[in-house]
CSV table of C-alpha atoms and ligand atoms in Angstrom, one decimal:
chain,number,residue,atom,x,y,z
A,120,UNK,CA,-100.8,-190.4,7.5
A,121,UNK,CA,-98.5,-187.7,6.1
A,122,UNK,CA,-97.2,-190.4,3.7
A,123,UNK,CA,-100.6,-191.0,2.1
A,124,UNK,CA,-99.2,-191.5,-1.4
A,125,UNK,CA,-96.4,-193.9,-0.7
A,126,UNK,CA,-98.3,-197.1,-1.3
A,127,UNK,CA,-100.7,-195.9,-3.9
A,128,UNK,CA,-101.0,-198.3,-6.8
A,129,UNK,CA,-100.3,-196.9,-10.3
A,130,UNK,CA,-103.9,-197.3,-11.3
A,131,UNK,CA,-105.0,-194.9,-8.6
A,132,UNK,CA,-102.2,-192.5,-9.0
A,133,UNK,CA,-103.7,-190.5,-11.8
A,134,UNK,CA,-106.8,-189.5,-9.9
A,135,UNK,CA,-104.7,-188.7,-6.8
A,136,UNK,CA,-102.4,-186.5,-9.0
A,137,UNK,CA,-105.6,-184.8,-10.2
A,138,UNK,CA,-106.7,-184.1,-6.7
A,139,UNK,CA,-103.4,-182.7,-5.8
A,140,UNK,CA,-103.3,-180.2,-8.7
A,141,UNK,CA,-107.0,-179.2,-8.2
A,142,UNK,CA,-106.2,-178.5,-4.6
A,143,UNK,CA,-103.1,-176.4,-5.4
A,144,UNK,CA,-104.2,-174.6,-8.6
A,145,UNK,CA,-105.0,-171.2,-7.0
A,146,UNK,CA,-102.1,-171.0,-4.5
A,147,UNK,CA,-99.7,-172.5,-7.1
A,148,UNK,CA,-97.5,-169.5,-7.7
A,149,UNK,CA,-97.2,-168.3,-4.1
A,150,UNK,CA,-96.3,-171.9,-3.1
A,151,UNK,CA,-93.7,-172.2,-5.8
A,152,UNK,CA,-92.1,-168.9,-4.7
A,153,UNK,CA,-92.0,-170.0,-1.1
A,154,UNK,CA,-90.8,-173.5,-1.8
A,155,UNK,CA,-88.0,-172.6,-4.2
A,156,UNK,CA,-87.2,-169.2,-2.5
A,157,UNK,CA,-88.1,-167.6,-5.8
A,158,UNK,CA,-85.5,-169.6,-7.8
A,159,UNK,CA,-88.0,-171.3,-10.0
A,160,UNK,CA,-88.5,-168.0,-11.8
A,161,UNK,CA,-84.8,-167.8,-12.7
A,162,UNK,CA,-84.8,-171.4,-13.9
A,163,UNK,CA,-87.9,-170.8,-16.1
A,164,UNK,CA,-86.3,-167.6,-17.6
A,165,UNK,CA,-83.1,-169.6,-18.3
A,166,UNK,CA,-85.1,-172.5,-19.8
A,167,UNK,CA,-86.9,-170.2,-22.2
A,168,UNK,CA,-83.8,-168.2,-23.1
A,169,UNK,CA,-82.0,-171.4,-23.9
A,170,UNK,CA,-84.7,-172.5,-26.3
A,171,UNK,CA,-84.9,-169.1,-28.0
A,172,UNK,CA,-88.5,-169.5,-29.3
A,173,UNK,CA,-89.4,-167.6,-32.4
A,174,UNK,CA,-85.8,-167.6,-33.8
A,175,UNK,CA,-85.0,-169.1,-37.1
A,176,UNK,CA,-85.2,-172.9,-37.0
A,177,UNK,CA,-83.1,-175.2,-39.2
A,178,UNK,CA,-86.0,-177.5,-39.6
A,179,UNK,CA,-88.4,-174.6,-40.7
A,180,UNK,CA,-89.6,-174.6,-44.3
A,181,UNK,CA,-89.2,-171.3,-46.2
A,182,UNK,CA,-92.9,-170.4,-46.0
A,183,UNK,CA,-93.3,-171.3,-42.3
A,184,UNK,CA,-93.8,-168.4,-40.0
A,185,UNK,CA,-93.3,-168.8,-36.3
A,186,UNK,CA,-93.0,-171.9,-34.2
A,187,UNK,CA,-95.7,-174.3,-33.3
A,188,UNK,CA,-95.1,-175.0,-29.6
A,189,UNK,CA,-96.8,-177.6,-27.4
A,190,UNK,CA,-96.4,-176.9,-23.7
A,191,UNK,CA,-97.3,-180.1,-21.9
A,192,UNK,CA,-98.5,-180.0,-18.3
A,193,UNK,CA,-98.6,-176.3,-19.0
A,194,UNK,CA,-101.1,-175.7,-16.2
A,195,UNK,CA,-101.2,-172.1,-15.3
A,196,UNK,CA,-99.4,-170.9,-18.4
A,197,UNK,CA,-96.2,-169.9,-16.7
A,198,UNK,CA,-93.9,-171.3,-19.4
A,199,UNK,CA,-96.2,-170.6,-22.3
A,200,UNK,CA,-96.5,-166.9,-21.6
A,201,UNK,CA,-92.7,-166.6,-21.1
A,202,UNK,CA,-92.1,-168.3,-24.5
A,203,UNK,CA,-94.6,-166.0,-26.3
A,204,UNK,CA,-93.0,-163.0,-24.6
A,205,UNK,CA,-89.6,-164.1,-25.7
A,206,UNK,CA,-90.7,-164.7,-29.3
A,207,UNK,CA,-92.4,-161.3,-29.4
A,208,UNK,CA,-89.9,-159.2,-27.6
A,209,UNK,CA,-86.6,-160.8,-28.4
A,210,UNK,CA,-87.2,-162.2,-31.9
A,211,UNK,CA,-89.9,-159.8,-33.0
A,212,UNK,CA,-92.0,-162.8,-34.0
A,213,UNK,CA,-95.7,-162.4,-33.8
A,214,UNK,CA,-96.6,-165.8,-35.3
A,215,UNK,CA,-95.3,-168.3,-32.8
A,216,UNK,CA,-98.1,-170.0,-31.0
A,217,UNK,CA,-98.4,-172.2,-28.0
A,218,UNK,CA,-100.9,-174.9,-27.2
A,219,UNK,CA,-101.1,-175.4,-23.4
A,220,UNK,CA,-102.0,-178.9,-22.7
A,221,UNK,CA,-102.8,-180.3,-19.2
A,222,UNK,CA,-104.7,-183.2,-17.8
A,223,UNK,CA,-106.3,-181.0,-15.1
A,224,UNK,CA,-109.2,-178.7,-15.9
A,225,UNK,CA,-108.7,-176.6,-12.8
A,226,UNK,CA,-105.1,-175.8,-13.7
A,227,UNK,CA,-106.2,-174.9,-17.3
A,228,UNK,CA,-108.9,-172.7,-15.9
A,229,UNK,CA,-106.3,-170.9,-13.8
A,230,UNK,CA,-104.1,-170.5,-16.9
A,231,UNK,CA,-107.0,-169.2,-19.0
A,232,UNK,CA,-107.8,-166.7,-16.2
A,233,UNK,CA,-104.2,-165.5,-16.2
A,234,UNK,CA,-104.1,-165.2,-19.9
A,235,UNK,CA,-106.6,-162.3,-19.6
A,236,UNK,CA,-103.7,-160.2,-18.4
A,237,UNK,CA,-101.5,-161.1,-21.4
A,238,UNK,CA,-101.7,-159.8,-25.0
A,239,UNK,CA,-102.3,-163.4,-26.1
A,240,UNK,CA,-105.8,-163.8,-24.7
A,241,UNK,CA,-108.3,-164.8,-27.4
A,242,UNK,CA,-105.7,-164.7,-30.2
A,243,UNK,CA,-104.6,-167.5,-32.5
A,244,UNK,CA,-101.2,-167.5,-30.6
A,245,UNK,CA,-102.6,-169.3,-27.5
A,246,UNK,CA,-104.9,-172.2,-26.9
A,247,UNK,CA,-105.8,-174.7,-24.2
A,248,UNK,CA,-106.3,-178.4,-24.4
A,249,UNK,CA,-107.3,-180.9,-21.7
A,250,UNK,CA,-105.4,-184.1,-22.4
A,251,UNK,CA,-103.2,-186.8,-20.9
A,252,UNK,CA,-99.7,-186.4,-22.2
A,253,UNK,CA,-99.4,-190.2,-22.5
A,254,UNK,CA,-102.0,-190.3,-25.2
A,255,UNK,CA,-102.8,-187.3,-27.5
A,256,UNK,CA,-104.6,-188.7,-30.6
A,257,UNK,CA,-105.9,-185.2,-31.4
A,258,UNK,CA,-102.3,-184.0,-32.2
A,259,UNK,CA,-101.1,-185.1,-35.6
A,260,UNK,CA,-97.7,-186.8,-36.2
A,261,UNK,CA,-94.8,-184.5,-37.0
A,262,UNK,CA,-96.7,-181.3,-36.4
A,263,UNK,CA,-94.8,-179.6,-33.6
A,264,UNK,CA,-91.5,-177.6,-33.6
A,265,UNK,CA,-91.0,-177.5,-29.9
A,266,UNK,CA,-92.4,-179.7,-27.1
A,267,UNK,CA,-91.9,-178.4,-23.6
A,268,UNK,CA,-92.7,-180.1,-20.3
A,269,UNK,CA,-91.7,-178.2,-17.1
A,270,UNK,CA,-92.1,-179.7,-13.7
A,271,UNK,CA,-94.7,-182.0,-15.1
A,272,UNK,CA,-93.3,-185.3,-16.3
A,273,UNK,CA,-92.5,-186.6,-12.8
A,274,UNK,CA,-96.2,-186.8,-12.1
A,275,UNK,CA,-97.0,-188.9,-15.2
A,276,UNK,CA,-97.9,-192.5,-14.6
A,277,UNK,CA,-96.2,-193.8,-17.7
A,278,UNK,CA,-93.3,-191.4,-18.5
A,279,UNK,CA,-91.9,-193.5,-21.3
A,280,UNK,CA,-95.3,-193.4,-23.1
A,281,UNK,CA,-95.3,-189.6,-22.8
A,282,UNK,CA,-91.8,-189.5,-24.3
A,283,UNK,CA,-92.8,-191.7,-27.1
A,284,UNK,CA,-95.8,-189.4,-27.7
A,285,UNK,CA,-93.5,-186.4,-27.7
A,286,UNK,CA,-91.4,-188.1,-30.4
A,287,UNK,CA,-94.5,-188.9,-32.5
A,288,UNK,CA,-95.9,-185.3,-32.5
A,289,UNK,CA,-92.6,-183.5,-33.1
A,290,UNK,CA,-91.4,-182.7,-36.7
A,291,UNK,CA,-88.1,-184.1,-37.8
A,292,UNK,CA,-85.6,-181.6,-36.4
A,293,UNK,CA,-88.1,-180.6,-33.7
A,294,UNK,CA,-86.9,-180.2,-30.1
A,295,UNK,CA,-88.0,-181.9,-26.9
A,296,UNK,CA,-87.2,-179.9,-23.8
A,297,UNK,CA,-87.9,-180.8,-20.2
A,298,UNK,CA,-87.1,-179.1,-17.0
A,299,UNK,CA,-87.7,-181.2,-13.9
A,300,UNK,CA,-86.4,-181.7,-10.4
A,301,UNK,CA,-83.4,-183.9,-10.4
A,302,UNK,CA,-80.6,-185.4,-8.4
A,303,UNK,CA,-78.2,-183.0,-6.5
A,304,UNK,CA,-74.6,-183.8,-7.3
A,305,UNK,CA,-73.0,-182.3,-4.1
A,306,UNK,CA,-73.5,-184.3,-0.8
A,307,UNK,CA,-73.5,-181.2,1.4
A,308,UNK,CA,-76.1,-179.4,-0.7
A,309,UNK,CA,-78.1,-182.6,-1.0
A,310,UNK,CA,-78.3,-182.9,2.8
A,311,UNK,CA,-79.6,-179.4,3.2
A,312,UNK,CA,-82.0,-179.8,0.2
A,313,UNK,CA,-83.5,-183.1,1.5
A,314,UNK,CA,-84.1,-181.6,4.9
A,315,UNK,CA,-85.7,-178.6,3.3
A,316,UNK,CA,-87.9,-180.9,1.1
A,317,UNK,CA,-89.0,-183.3,3.8
A,318,UNK,CA,-89.6,-180.9,6.6
A,319,UNK,CA,-90.1,-177.3,5.3
A,320,UNK,CA,-92.2,-178.0,2.2
A,321,UNK,CA,-95.0,-180.1,3.8
A,322,UNK,CA,-95.1,-177.5,6.6
A,323,UNK,CA,-95.4,-174.6,4.2
A,324,UNK,CA,-98.0,-176.6,2.3
A,325,UNK,CA,-100.0,-177.0,5.6
A,326,UNK,CA,-99.7,-173.4,6.7
A,327,UNK,CA,-100.0,-171.5,3.4
A,328,UNK,CA,-102.3,-173.8,1.4
A,329,UNK,CA,-103.9,-175.8,4.2
A,330,UNK,CA,-102.9,-179.0,2.4
A,331,UNK,CA,-100.0,-180.9,3.8
A,332,UNK,CA,-100.6,-184.2,1.9
A,333,UNK,CA,-100.5,-182.7,-1.5
A,334,UNK,CA,-97.1,-181.1,-0.8
A,335,UNK,CA,-95.9,-184.3,0.8
A,336,UNK,CA,-96.8,-186.1,-2.4
A,337,UNK,CA,-94.9,-183.5,-4.5
A,338,UNK,CA,-91.7,-184.1,-2.4
A,339,UNK,CA,-92.0,-187.8,-2.7
A,340,UNK,CA,-92.5,-187.6,-6.5
A,341,UNK,CA,-89.2,-185.6,-6.6
A,342,UNK,CA,-87.4,-188.4,-4.7
A,343,UNK,CA,-88.8,-191.1,-7.0
A,344,UNK,CA,-87.9,-189.4,-10.3
A,345,UNK,CA,-84.9,-191.0,-12.2
A,346,UNK,CA,-81.4,-189.5,-12.2
A,347,UNK,CA,-80.2,-187.2,-14.9
A,348,UNK,CA,-78.5,-190.1,-16.7
A,349,UNK,CA,-81.4,-192.5,-16.4
A,350,UNK,CA,-83.8,-189.9,-17.7
A,351,UNK,CA,-81.5,-189.2,-20.6
A,352,UNK,CA,-81.6,-192.9,-21.4
A,353,UNK,CA,-85.4,-192.8,-21.5
A,354,UNK,CA,-85.3,-189.9,-23.9
A,355,UNK,CA,-82.9,-191.8,-26.1
A,356,UNK,CA,-85.1,-194.9,-25.9
A,357,UNK,CA,-88.0,-192.9,-27.4
A,358,UNK,CA,-85.8,-192.3,-30.5
A,359,UNK,CA,-84.4,-188.8,-29.8
A,360,UNK,CA,-80.9,-187.7,-30.7
A,361,UNK,CA,-79.1,-186.4,-27.6
A,362,UNK,CA,-77.3,-183.1,-28.1
A,363,UNK,CA,-73.9,-183.0,-26.1
A,364,UNK,CA,-74.3,-184.3,-22.6
A,365,UNK,CA,-78.0,-184.2,-23.0
A,366,UNK,CA,-78.8,-182.3,-19.8
A,367,UNK,CA,-77.8,-179.2,-17.9
A,368,UNK,CA,-77.9,-179.1,-14.1
A,369,UNK,CA,-79.4,-176.0,-12.4
A,370,UNK,CA,-78.5,-175.1,-8.9
A,371,UNK,CA,-76.3,-178.1,-8.3
A,372,UNK,CA,-78.8,-180.5,-9.9
A,373,UNK,CA,-81.9,-179.5,-7.8
A,374,UNK,CA,-83.4,-179.1,-11.3
A,375,UNK,CA,-82.1,-180.2,-14.7
A,376,UNK,CA,-82.9,-179.4,-18.3
A,377,UNK,CA,-83.0,-182.3,-20.7
A,378,UNK,CA,-83.1,-181.9,-24.4
A,379,UNK,CA,-83.6,-184.3,-27.3
A,380,UNK,CA,-83.9,-183.7,-31.1
A,381,UNK,CA,-86.1,-185.8,-33.4
A,382,UNK,CA,-83.9,-187.0,-36.2
B,1118,SAM,N1,-95.5,-176.3,-16.2
B,1118,SAM,C1,-96.2,-175.6,-15.1
B,1118,SAM,C2,-95.1,-174.8,-14.3
B,1118,SAM,O1,-94.0,-175.2,-14.3
B,1118,SAM,O2,-95.5,-173.9,-13.5
B,1118,SAM,C3,-97.0,-176.5,-14.3
B,1118,SAM,C4,-96.4,-177.6,-13.6
B,1118,SAM,S1,-97.4,-178.4,-12.4
B,1118,SAM,C5,-96.2,-178.8,-11.1
B,1118,SAM,C6,-97.6,-180.0,-13.0
B,1118,SAM,C7,-98.8,-180.1,-14.0
B,1118,SAM,O3,-98.8,-181.4,-14.6
B,1118,SAM,C8,-100.1,-180.0,-13.4
B,1118,SAM,O4,-100.8,-178.9,-14.0
B,1118,SAM,C9,-100.8,-181.3,-13.7
B,1118,SAM,O5,-102.2,-181.2,-13.9
B,1118,SAM,C10,-100.1,-181.8,-14.9
B,1118,SAM,N2,-100.2,-183.2,-15.2
B,1118,SAM,C11,-100.0,-184.2,-14.3
B,1118,SAM,N3,-100.2,-185.4,-15.0
B,1118,SAM,C12,-100.4,-185.1,-16.3
B,1118,SAM,C13,-100.5,-185.9,-17.5
B,1118,SAM,N4,-100.5,-187.3,-17.4
B,1118,SAM,N5,-100.7,-185.3,-18.7
B,1118,SAM,C14,-100.7,-184.0,-18.7
B,1118,SAM,N6,-100.5,-183.1,-17.7
B,1118,SAM,C15,-100.4,-183.7,-16.5
């Protein structure tokens, strides 16, 4: 059935998610462009600008140079390369480094391949780690300045565990930043958006990537993800301080950026 993921038990979910991303790794960008009409690029640029990686951090010690960034579910490197470009070009910072962490080896391989076309390939500013975001014993406590997770956390089996892990690895004063599909606040836009998601996306998936089920799963995972307010509550529960409202809606709430600060 087209709804192959609906009744999948949590225990099986992880391997299913793995299969989805292995199957979409190569066509990933083209699909994102088609599905979001190119808007995901604007969101990602905005996300990175709002974090201003490589700028002076209040939590930074006098002898620290650059930021230590952990990009979780970083897959193909989309966010990581943008952050490094921003640090380099906007803040003239050549020290900031990003660890791209992802549970899926195929996505990481795609990211590694793409890094060949960047100035960061084979430098100390970029590395790749295969890990489950819910459990990262290889990353020490209080070692990270910025933790990013973009269009990733809704696929995690235990989201609260991932948030707790984010809290653990961040330094005091460190920033948690998440961009994820969210709940649309306008009923008219929501109607259009739901029709797009439930009819166009699986069809695009079938025609362009030859894989309807994976894209059907992605749509369902968007539906199941908590509201802006619920998710903010989970971030708070992990121990984070919430700056201001705690989230920013993008394109009427189709996506939202959540932030938290480790006290
Ligand atoms: N951040 C990238 C972007 O925005 O283009 C990639 C997002 S992609 C939609 C979601 C990624 O989450 C996939 O690469 C997948 O392998 C990864 N992922 C899923 N579950 C994970 C987990 N438990 N821990 C770490 N990564 C996970």
